[in-house]
Amino acid sequence: MATNTRYLGLIDRYRSRLPVKDGCRIISLCEGDTPLIQLHNIPRNRGLDVEIYVKFDGLNPTGSFKDRGMTMAVTQAVSDGSQAVICASTGNTSAAAAAYAARAGIRAFVLIPEGKIAYGKLAQAMMLNATVLQIRGNFDDGMSLVKEVASETPVTIVNSINPYRLQGQKTAAFEIVDALGDAPDYHCLPVGNAGNISAYWMGYSEYFDDSTASHRPVMAGYQAAGAAPFIAGHPIDNPDTVATAIRIGNPQSWDKAKAAEKESGGWFDAISDEEILATQRMLAGEEGIFAEPASATSVAGAIRDIKSGRIPSGSRIVCTLTGNGLKDPDIAIEQCGKPQIVDATLGAVESAIASAF
Ligand code: F0G
């Protein structure tokens, strides 16, 4: 007889390391346990002597790492008797909040910047039955509004200022150490609201503190050049980037992210939109991995820093790919152009194939 080894999500897997009350109803979509894929062609084609992996969190149930935090935040909200959750979002948080609220049978309200979220994410939030409010403002405006609403109305904020979100997201670091047998030397992440880099640092630190890992990685956080408050050294007013997921000027987890940088001996750096998109295409075309633009920021930063020697040869590096490329079809088609149209004849198809070589 085969044994039942069905994976039941990250709360089930890491329950002893998570603040989950006994007997409470777990709201899960079997998130987590995402692949850690070693890159082969990208380092080989560039003569880079490193061991580099991507943690493809775009393969979570709603297509981003937000599901890790949302299973914890919504489980806690339900356990507290909450009937509704609310968030501001550049897209992915709204999709995850909508999905976990639907699963829990409660309401979700999401505030998104009008016209500035990827189409797939909008489709998710709508289809998953959230009340979607497009605000005439950016993510940072939405975040302020959400805090005001929640101070007056009985709704639970499920942005990463909710501490349960980071608790869930720290499990990605656990999975990486469990897979590699130890922490990597460097961990590279895209940074927007700065919750995820803070969560990884917490996860790595917890494994280090109880000697599950022998060391903690150097943390490198990369922002889009047009939305780079950590590089400016202060919040910025009008963030802009093609990577709409990280179009954020006033990161809520500023202090935690700065602490991760300092304690790990890491750094923040900025990546241009051109580099972000070129890296998104590189990952897709050379490795078969389709991640959304914001995600490619981590790999763009890693490659730049390996080439410059800031990340030394021989290092073991993990880059998080935070979201799925399918989220943003417009940006993909814009880069690649529409496919050619040919007659439905053998001759036309054969000659098109021949001209591709
Ligand atoms: N990558 C993707 C795909 C994201 O959606 C986000 C954040 C980040 C990176 C940055 O992570 O905020 O923890 O530093 N998206 C949020 C949202 C803000 O509303 O979906 P962070």
Coordinates of N, CA and C and ligand atoms in Angstrom, one line a residue, residues 65-66 88-93 139 190-196 245-246 248 292 294-295 322-323, ligand 1:
F65 N 4.9 34.9 -3.9 CA 5.3 34.6 -2.5 C 4.3 35.0 -1.4
K66 N 3.4 35.9 -1.9 CA 2.5 36.5 -0.9 C 1.6 35.4 -0.2
A88 N -3.6 47.3 0.8 CA -3.2 48.1 -0.3 C -2.3 47.2 -1.1
S89 N -2.3 47.3 -2.4 CA -1.4 46.4 -3.2 C -1.0 46.9 -4.5
T90 N 0.2 46.4 -4.9 CA 0.6 46.6 -6.3 C 0.1 45.4 -7.1
G91 N -0.6 44.5 -6.6 CA -1.3 43.5 -7.3 C -1.2 42.1 -6.7
N92 N 0.0 41.7 -6.3 CA 0.1 40.3 -5.8 C -0.5 40.1 -4.4
T93 N -0.4 41.0 -3.6 CA -1.0 40.9 -2.2 C -2.5 40.9 -2.4
F139 N 0.7 53.1 -4.5 CA 0.6 52.1 -3.4 C 0.8 52.8 -2.1
P190 N 14.3 41.0 -4.7 CA 13.8 42.3 -5.1 C 13.2 42.9 -3.9
V191 N 13.2 44.3 -3.8 CA 12.7 44.9 -2.6 C 11.7 46.0 -3.0
G192 N 10.5 46.0 -2.4 CA 9.5 47.0 -2.6 C 9.1 47.6 -1.3
N193 N 8.1 46.9 -0.6 CA 7.7 47.4 0.7 C 8.6 46.8 1.8
A194 N 9.6 46.0 1.4 CA 10.7 45.5 2.3 C 10.3 44.5 3.3
G195 N 9.1 43.9 3.2 CA 8.6 42.8 4.1 C 9.4 41.5 3.8
N196 N 9.6 41.2 2.6 CA 10.1 39.9 2.3 C 11.6 39.7 2.7
A245 N 5.1 45.8 -9.6 CA 5.0 45.1 -8.3 C 5.8 45.8 -7.2
I246 N 6.9 46.5 -7.6 CA 7.8 47.1 -6.7 C 7.8 48.7 -6.9
I248 N 7.1 51.4 -5.3 CA 6.8 51.8 -3.9 C 7.9 52.8 -3.5
E292 N 7.9 37.3 -13.3 CA 7.5 38.6 -13.6 C 8.6 39.6 -13.5
A294 N 9.4 42.3 -11.7 CA 10.0 42.6 -10.4 C 10.9 41.5 -9.9
S295 N 10.5 40.3 -10.2 CA 11.3 39.1 -9.7 C 12.7 39.1 -10.4
T322 N 10.0 36.1 -7.1 CA 8.8 36.4 -6.3 C 7.5 36.1 -6.9
G323 N 7.4 36.3 -8.3 CA 6.1 36.2 -8.9 C 6.2 35.6 -10.3
Ligands
F0G1 N1 8.2 40.9 -6.1 C1 6.9 40.9 -6.3 C2 6.4 40.1 -7.5 C3 6.0 41.6 -5.5 O1 4.7 41.5 -5.7 C4 6.5 42.4 -4.4 C5 5.6 43.1 -3.5 C6 7.9 42.4 -4.2 C7 8.7 41.6 -5.1 C8 8.5 43.1 -3.1 O2 8.4 42.5 -1.9 O3 7.2 44.3 -0.7 O4 8.1 42.4 0.5 O5 9.7 44.0 -0.5 N2 4.4 43.3 -3.8 C9 3.4 43.9 -2.9 C10 2.0 43.8 -3.4 C11 3.8 45.3 -2.4 O6 1.2 44.6 -3.1 O7 1.8 42.8 -4.1 P1 8.4 43.4 -0.5

